[in-house]
Coordinates of N, CA and C in Angstrom, one line a residue:
Q1 N -8.4 19.2 -10.7 CA -7.8 18.7 -9.4 C -8.4 17.4 -9.1
V2 N -7.6 16.4 -8.8 CA -8.1 15.1 -8.5 C -8.3 15.0 -7.0
L3 N -9.5 14.5 -6.6 CA -9.9 14.3 -5.2 C -10.6 13.0 -5.1
L4 N -10.2 12.3 -4.0 CA -10.9 11.0 -3.6 C -11.4 11.2 -2.1
V5 N -12.7 11.3 -1.9 CA -13.1 11.6 -0.6 C -13.9 10.4 -0.1
A6 N -13.4 9.7 0.9 CA -14.0 8.5 1.5 C -14.9 8.9 2.7
S7 N -16.0 8.2 2.8 CA -16.9 8.4 3.9 C -17.6 7.1 4.2
G8 N -18.4 7.1 5.3 CA -19.2 6.0 5.7 C -18.7 5.1 6.8
G9 N -17.5 5.4 7.3 CA -17.0 4.7 8.4 C -17.7 4.9 9.6
G10 N -17.4 4.2 10.7 CA -18.1 4.4 11.9 C -17.8 3.2 12.9
S11 N -18.5 3.2 14.0 CA -18.3 2.1 15.0 C -19.5 1.2 15.0
V12 N -19.3 -0.1 14.8 CA -20.4 -1.1 14.8 C -20.0 -2.3 15.7
L13 N -21.0 -3.1 16.0 CA -20.8 -4.3 16.7 C -20.4 -5.4 15.7
A14 N -19.7 -6.4 16.2 CA -19.4 -7.5 15.3 C -20.7 -8.1 14.8
G15 N -20.6 -8.5 13.5 CA -21.8 -9.0 12.8 C -22.6 -7.9 12.1
G16 N -22.2 -6.7 12.3 CA -22.9 -5.6 11.7 C -22.4 -5.3 10.3
S17 N -23.0 -4.2 9.7 CA -22.7 -3.8 8.3 C -22.4 -2.4 8.2
L18 N -21.6 -2.0 7.3 CA -21.3 -0.6 6.9 C -21.1 -0.6 5.4
R19 N -21.4 0.6 4.8 CA -21.1 0.8 3.4 C -20.2 2.1 3.3
L20 N -19.1 1.9 2.8 CA -18.1 3.0 2.5 C -18.3 3.5 1.1
S21 N -18.1 4.8 1.0 CA -18.2 5.5 -0.3 C -16.9 6.2 -0.5
C22 N -16.6 6.3 -1.8 CA -15.4 7.1 -2.2 C -15.8 7.9 -3.4
A23 N -16.0 9.2 -3.2 CA -16.5 10.1 -4.2 C -15.2 10.7 -4.9
A24 N -15.2 10.6 -6.2 CA -14.1 11.0 -7.0 C -14.4 12.3 -7.8
S25 N -13.4 13.1 -8.0 CA -13.5 14.2 -8.9 C -12.2 14.4 -9.6
G26 N -12.2 14.9 -10.8 CA -11.0 15.1 -11.6 C -10.6 14.0 -12.5
F27 N -11.3 12.9 -12.4 CA -11.1 11.7 -13.3 C -12.4 10.9 -13.2
T28 N -12.5 9.9 -14.1 CA -13.6 9.0 -14.2 C -13.4 7.7 -13.5
V29 N -14.1 7.4 -12.5 CA -13.9 6.2 -11.7 C -14.0 4.9 -12.6
S30 N -15.0 4.9 -13.5 CA -15.3 3.8 -14.3 C -14.2 3.5 -15.3
S31 N -13.2 4.4 -15.5 CA -12.1 4.2 -16.4 C -10.8 3.8 -15.7
Y32 N -10.9 3.6 -14.5 CA -9.7 3.3 -13.7 C -9.9 2.0 -12.9
Y33 N -8.7 1.4 -12.6 CA -8.7 0.3 -11.6 C -8.8 0.9 -10.3
M34 N -9.9 0.5 -9.5 CA -10.2 1.1 -8.2 C -10.1 0.1 -7.2
S35 N -9.4 0.5 -6.1 CA -9.2 -0.5 -5.0 C -9.5 0.2 -3.6
W36 N -9.9 -0.7 -2.7 CA -10.0 -0.3 -1.3 C -8.8 -0.9 -0.6
F37 N -8.2 -0.1 0.3 CA -7.1 -0.6 1.2 C -7.5 -0.3 2.6
R38 N -6.8 -1.0 3.5 CA -7.0 -0.7 4.9 C -5.7 -0.9 5.6
Q39 N -5.6 -0.1 6.7 CA -4.4 -0.3 7.6 C -4.8 -0.1 9.0
A40 N -4.4 -1.1 9.8 CA -4.7 -1.0 11.2 C -3.4 -0.6 11.9
P41 N -3.5 0.0 13.1 CA -2.3 0.4 13.8 C -1.3 -0.7 14.0
G42 N 0.0 -0.5 13.6 CA 1.0 -1.5 13.7 C 1.0 -2.6 12.7
K43 N 0.1 -2.5 11.7 CA 0.1 -3.5 10.7 C 0.4 -2.9 9.3
E44 N 0.7 -3.9 8.4 CA 0.9 -3.5 7.0 C -0.4 -3.0 6.3
R45 N -0.2 -2.2 5.4 CA -1.4 -1.8 4.6 C -1.8 -3.0 3.8
E46 N -3.1 -3.2 3.7 CA -3.7 -4.4 3.1 C -4.7 -4.1 2.0
G47 N -4.5 -4.7 0.8 CA -5.4 -4.5 -0.2 C -6.7 -5.3 0.1
V48 N -7.8 -4.7 0.0 CA -9.1 -5.4 0.4 C -9.9 -5.8 -0.8
A49 N -10.0 -4.9 -1.8 CA -10.9 -5.2 -2.9 C -10.4 -4.4 -4.1
L50 N -10.6 -5.0 -5.3 CA -10.3 -4.3 -6.6 C -11.5 -4.5 -7.5
I51 N -11.7 -3.4 -8.2 CA -12.7 -3.5 -9.3 C -12.1 -3.0 -10.6
Y52 N -12.3 -3.7 -11.7 CA -11.8 -3.3 -12.9 C -12.5 -2.1 -13.5
P53 N -12.0 -1.4 -14.5 CA -12.7 -0.4 -15.2 C -14.1 -0.9 -15.7
G54 N -15.1 -0.2 -15.5 CA -16.4 -0.6 -15.9 C -17.0 -1.7 -15.0
G55 N -16.3 -2.2 -14.0 CA -16.9 -3.2 -13.1 C -16.9 -4.6 -13.7
S56 N -16.1 -4.8 -14.7 CA -16.1 -6.1 -15.4 C -15.6 -7.3 -14.5
R57 N -14.7 -7.0 -13.6 CA -14.1 -8.0 -12.7 C -13.8 -7.4 -11.3
T58 N -13.9 -8.3 -10.4 CA -13.5 -7.9 -9.0 C -12.7 -8.9 -8.3
Y59 N -11.8 -8.5 -7.4 CA -11.0 -9.4 -6.6 C -11.1 -8.9 -5.2
Y60 N -10.9 -9.9 -4.3 CA -11.0 -9.6 -2.9 C -9.8 -10.3 -2.1
A61 N -9.4 -9.7 -1.0 CA -8.5 -10.4 -0.1 C -9.2 -11.6 0.5
D62 N -8.5 -12.6 0.8 CA -9.1 -13.8 1.3 C -9.8 -13.5 2.6
S63 N -9.3 -12.6 3.4 CA -9.9 -12.3 4.7 C -11.3 -11.6 4.6
V64 N -11.7 -11.1 3.4 CA -13.0 -10.5 3.3 C -13.9 -11.1 2.3
E65 N -13.3 -12.1 1.5 CA -14.1 -12.8 0.5 C -15.4 -13.3 1.0
G66 N -16.5 -13.0 0.3 CA -17.8 -13.5 0.8 C -18.5 -12.6 1.8
R67 N -17.8 -11.6 2.3 CA -18.4 -10.6 3.2 C -18.4 -9.2 2.7
F68 N -17.5 -8.9 1.9 CA -17.4 -7.5 1.3 C -17.7 -7.5 -0.2
T69 N -18.3 -6.5 -0.7 CA -18.6 -6.3 -2.1 C -18.2 -4.9 -2.5
V70 N -17.4 -4.9 -3.6 CA -17.0 -3.6 -4.2 C -17.8 -3.3 -5.4
S71 N -18.2 -2.1 -5.5 CA -19.0 -1.7 -6.7 C -18.7 -0.2 -7.0
Q72 N -19.3 0.2 -8.2 CA -19.1 1.6 -8.6 C -20.4 2.1 -9.2
D73 N -20.6 3.4 -9.1 CA -21.7 4.1 -9.7 C -21.2 5.1 -10.6
S74 N -21.3 4.9 -11.9 CA -20.7 5.8 -12.9 C -21.4 7.1 -12.9
A75 N -22.7 7.2 -12.7 CA -23.5 8.4 -12.7 C -23.0 9.3 -11.5
K76 N -22.6 8.7 -10.4 CA -22.2 9.5 -9.2 C -20.7 9.6 -9.2
N77 N -20.0 8.9 -10.1 CA -18.5 8.8 -10.1 C -18.0 8.4 -8.7
T78 N -18.6 7.4 -8.2 CA -18.3 7.0 -6.8 C -18.0 5.5 -6.7
L79 N -17.1 5.1 -5.8 CA -16.8 3.7 -5.5 C -17.4 3.4 -4.2
Y80 N -17.8 2.1 -4.0 CA -18.4 1.7 -2.8 C -17.8 0.4 -2.3
L81 N -17.9 0.2 -1.0 CA -17.5 -1.0 -0.4 C -18.6 -1.4 0.6
Q82 N -19.4 -2.4 0.3 CA -20.4 -2.9 1.2 C -19.7 -4.0 2.1
M83 N -19.8 -3.7 3.4 CA -19.1 -4.6 4.3 C -20.1 -5.3 5.3
N84 N -20.3 -6.6 5.2 CA -21.2 -7.3 6.0 C -20.5 -8.3 6.9
S85 N -21.2 -8.7 7.9 CA -20.6 -9.7 8.9 C -19.3 -9.2 9.4
L86 N -19.3 -8.0 9.8 CA -18.0 -7.4 10.2 C -17.4 -8.1 11.5
K87 N -16.1 -8.1 11.5 CA -15.4 -8.8 12.6 C -14.5 -7.7 13.3
P88 N -14.1 -7.9 14.5 CA -13.2 -7.0 15.2 C -11.9 -6.8 14.4
E89 N -11.4 -7.9 13.7 CA -10.2 -7.8 12.9 C -10.3 -6.9 11.7
D90 N -11.6 -6.5 11.4 CA -11.8 -5.6 10.2 C -11.5 -4.1 10.6
T91 N -11.3 -3.9 11.9 CA -11.0 -2.5 12.4 C -9.8 -2.0 11.8
A92 N -9.9 -0.8 11.1 CA -8.8 -0.2 10.4 C -9.2 1.1 9.8
M93 N -8.2 1.8 9.3 CA -8.5 3.0 8.5 C -8.7 2.5 7.0
Y94 N -9.7 2.8 6.4 CA -10.0 2.3 5.0 C -9.9 3.5 4.1
Y95 N -9.2 3.3 2.9 CA -9.1 4.3 1.9 C -9.2 3.7 0.6
C96 N -9.5 4.6 -0.4 CA -9.6 4.1 -1.8 C -8.4 4.6 -2.6
A97 N -8.2 3.9 -3.7 CA -7.1 4.3 -4.5 C -7.4 4.0 -6.0
A98 N -6.8 4.7 -6.9 CA -7.1 4.6 -8.3 C -5.8 4.4 -9.1
A99 N -5.8 3.6 -10.1 CA -4.7 3.4 -11.0 C -5.2 3.3 -12.5
S100 N -4.4 3.9 -13.4 CA -4.8 3.9 -14.8 C -4.5 2.5 -15.4
G101 N -3.5 1.8 -14.9 CA -3.2 0.5 -15.4 C -3.3 -0.5 -14.2
L102 N -3.4 -1.8 -14.5 CA -3.6 -2.8 -13.5 C -2.3 -2.9 -12.7
P103 N -2.3 -2.5 -11.4 CA -1.1 -2.7 -10.6 C -0.8 -4.2 -10.4
T104 N 0.5 -4.5 -10.3 CA 0.9 -5.9 -10.1 C 1.8 -6.0 -8.9
P105 N 1.4 -6.7 -7.9 CA 0.0 -7.2 -7.7 C -1.0 -6.1 -7.3
W106 N -2.2 -6.4 -7.5 CA -3.2 -5.4 -7.3 C -3.3 -4.9 -5.9
Y107 N -2.9 -5.7 -4.9 CA -3.0 -5.4 -3.5 C -1.8 -4.6 -3.0
S108 N -0.8 -4.3 -3.9 CA 0.3 -3.5 -3.5 C -0.1 -2.0 -3.7
P109 N 0.0 -1.2 -2.6 CA -0.4 0.2 -2.7 C 0.5 1.1 -3.6
Y110 N 1.6 0.6 -4.0 CA 2.6 1.4 -4.7 C 2.3 1.6 -6.2
G111 N 1.3 0.8 -6.7 CA 1.0 0.9 -8.1 C -0.2 1.9 -8.4
Y112 N -0.6 2.6 -7.4 CA -1.8 3.4 -7.6 C -1.4 4.9 -7.6
R113 N -2.0 5.6 -8.6 CA -1.7 7.0 -8.8 C -2.3 7.9 -7.8
Y114 N -3.6 7.6 -7.5 CA -4.3 8.5 -6.6 C -4.8 7.8 -5.4
R115 N -4.8 8.4 -4.3 CA -5.2 7.8 -3.1 C -6.0 8.9 -2.3
G116 N -7.1 8.5 -1.7 CA -7.9 9.4 -0.9 C -7.5 9.3 0.6
Q117 N -8.1 10.2 1.3 CA -8.0 10.2 2.8 C -8.8 9.0 3.3
G118 N -8.5 8.6 4.5 CA -9.2 7.4 5.0 C -10.5 7.7 5.7
T119 N -11.2 6.6 6.0 CA -12.4 6.7 6.9 C -12.2 5.5 7.8
Q120 N -12.4 5.8 9.1 CA -12.1 4.8 10.2 C -13.3 3.9 10.4
V121 N -13.0 2.6 10.4 CA -14.0 1.6 10.7 C -13.5 0.9 12.0
T122 N -14.4 0.9 13.0 CA -14.1 0.2 14.3 C -15.2 -0.8 14.6
V123 N -14.8 -2.1 14.8 CA -15.8 -3.1 15.0 C -15.5 -3.7 16.4
S124 N -16.4 -3.7 17.3 CA -16.3 -4.2 18.6 C -17.0 -5.5 18.8
S125 N -16.5 -6.3 19.7 CA -17.1 -7.6 20.0 C -18.1 -7.5 21.1

Protein backbone atom coordinates (compact mmCIF):
# COMPACT_ATOMS: atom_id res chain seq x y z
CA GLN A 1 0.00 0.00 0.00
CA VAL A 2 1.36 3.38 -1.02
CA LEU A 3 1.23 6.13 1.56
CA LEU A 4 2.62 9.66 1.62
CA VAL A 5 2.27 11.33 4.99
CA ALA A 6 3.15 15.00 5.21
CA SER A 7 3.93 16.73 8.48
CA GLY A 8 5.74 19.74 9.89
CA GLY A 9 3.31 22.48 9.03
CA GLY A 10 2.29 25.13 11.51
CA SER A 11 1.89 28.82 12.19
CA VAL A 12 4.90 31.13 12.06
CA LEU A 13 5.65 34.81 11.79
CA ALA A 14 6.95 36.28 8.58
CA GLY A 15 10.68 35.71 8.30
CA GLY A 16 10.48 32.43 10.18
CA SER A 17 11.30 28.91 9.07
CA LEU A 18 9.62 25.53 8.88
CA ARG A 19 10.71 22.13 7.66
CA LEU A 20 8.09 19.92 6.09
CA SER A 21 8.49 16.16 5.90
CA CYS A 22 6.80 13.63 3.65
CA ALA A 23 7.25 10.05 4.81
CA ALA A 24 6.65 7.47 2.11
CA SER A 25 5.79 3.79 2.24
CA GLY A 26 5.07 1.31 -0.49
CA PHE A 27 7.65 2.73 -2.89
CA THR A 28 11.18 4.17 -2.81
CA VAL A 29 11.36 7.95 -2.71
CA SER A 30 14.85 8.05 -4.22
CA SER A 31 13.60 6.23 -7.33
CA TYR A 32 10.83 8.70 -8.10
CA TYR A 33 10.48 12.30 -9.18
CA MET A 34 9.24 13.94 -6.01
CA SER A 35 7.58 17.32 -5.76
CA TRP A 36 5.99 19.64 -3.28
CA PHE A 37 2.83 21.47 -4.22
CA ARG A 38 0.77 24.03 -2.40
CA GLN A 39 -2.70 25.40 -2.70
CA ALA A 40 -4.13 28.44 -1.01
CA PRO A 41 -7.89 29.03 -0.73
CA GLY A 42 -9.27 30.34 -3.98
CA LYS A 43 -6.00 29.85 -5.84
CA GLU A 44 -4.63 27.36 -8.33
CA ARG A 45 -2.47 24.51 -7.14
CA GLU A 46 1.17 25.53 -7.49
CA GLY A 47 4.25 23.41 -7.97
CA VAL A 48 6.82 24.55 -5.41
CA ALA A 49 9.82 22.25 -5.80
CA LEU A 50 10.96 19.16 -7.66
CA ILE A 51 13.77 16.75 -6.91
CA TYR A 52 14.98 14.16 -9.39
CA PRO A 53 15.47 10.50 -8.44
CA GLY A 54 18.56 10.26 -6.27
CA GLY A 55 18.58 14.01 -5.75
CA SER A 56 20.66 14.72 -8.87
CA ARG A 57 18.72 17.84 -9.80
CA THR A 58 16.22 20.23 -8.24
CA TYR A 59 13.87 22.88 -9.57
CA TYR A 60 11.91 25.57 -7.79
CA ALA A 61 9.07 27.92 -8.49
CA ASP A 62 10.31 31.48 -8.97
CA SER A 63 8.31 32.54 -5.94
CA VAL A 64 10.37 30.34 -3.58
CA GLU A 65 13.77 30.21 -5.32
CA GLY A 66 16.53 30.99 -2.84
CA ARG A 67 14.27 30.53 0.19
CA PHE A 68 13.13 26.89 -0.04
CA THR A 69 15.26 23.76 -0.34
CA VAL A 70 13.98 20.32 -1.29
CA SER A 71 15.88 17.22 -0.22
CA GLN A 72 15.42 13.54 0.45
CA ASP A 73 16.73 10.99 2.93
CA SER A 74 16.97 7.56 1.38
CA ALA A 75 17.49 5.80 4.70
CA LYS A 76 14.25 7.26 6.05
CA ASN A 77 12.47 7.15 2.69
CA THR A 78 11.39 10.71 3.34
CA LEU A 79 11.15 13.92 1.33
CA TYR A 80 11.77 17.29 2.96
CA LEU A 81 11.11 20.93 2.24
CA GLN A 82 13.13 23.45 4.23
CA MET A 83 11.34 26.79 4.11
CA ASN A 84 13.19 29.91 5.20
CA SER A 85 12.33 33.60 5.13
CA LEU A 86 8.66 32.74 5.02
CA LYS A 87 6.20 35.31 3.75
CA PRO A 88 2.45 35.64 4.29
CA GLU A 89 1.93 34.68 0.64
CA ASP A 90 3.47 31.29 1.43
CA THR A 91 0.35 30.46 3.44
CA ALA A 92 -1.22 27.35 1.91
CA MET A 93 -1.83 23.65 2.26
CA TYR A 94 1.35 21.88 1.24
CA TYR A 95 1.48 18.33 -0.02
CA CYS A 96 3.96 16.02 -1.67
CA ALA A 97 3.58 13.99 -4.83
CA ALA A 98 5.49 11.26 -6.64
CA ALA A 99 5.89 10.35 -10.29
CA SER A 100 7.79 7.47 -11.89
CA GLY A 101 8.57 9.57 -14.99
CA LEU A 102 9.30 13.27 -15.27
CA PRO A 103 5.96 15.12 -15.52
CA THR A 104 5.85 17.75 -18.24
CA PRO A 105 5.72 20.40 -17.00
CA TRP A 106 6.95 19.30 -13.59
CA TYR A 107 4.74 21.84 -11.83
CA SER A 108 1.54 20.35 -13.24
CA PRO A 109 -0.10 18.14 -10.62
CA TYR A 110 -1.69 15.88 -13.25
CA GLY A 111 1.51 13.98 -14.05
CA TYR A 112 1.95 12.54 -10.56
CA ARG A 113 0.91 9.06 -9.63
CA TYR A 114 0.84 9.41 -5.87
CA ARG A 115 -0.15 12.33 -3.70
CA GLY A 116 -0.20 12.63 0.04
CA GLN A 117 -2.52 14.49 2.33
CA GLY A 118 -1.55 18.04 3.04
CA THR A 119 -0.02 19.90 5.94
CA GLN A 120 -1.10 23.48 6.60
CA VAL A 121 1.39 26.32 6.66
CA THR A 122 0.23 29.70 7.93
CA VAL A 123 2.52 32.73 7.88
CA SER A 124 1.41 35.89 9.60
CA SER A 125 2.87 39.36 9.27
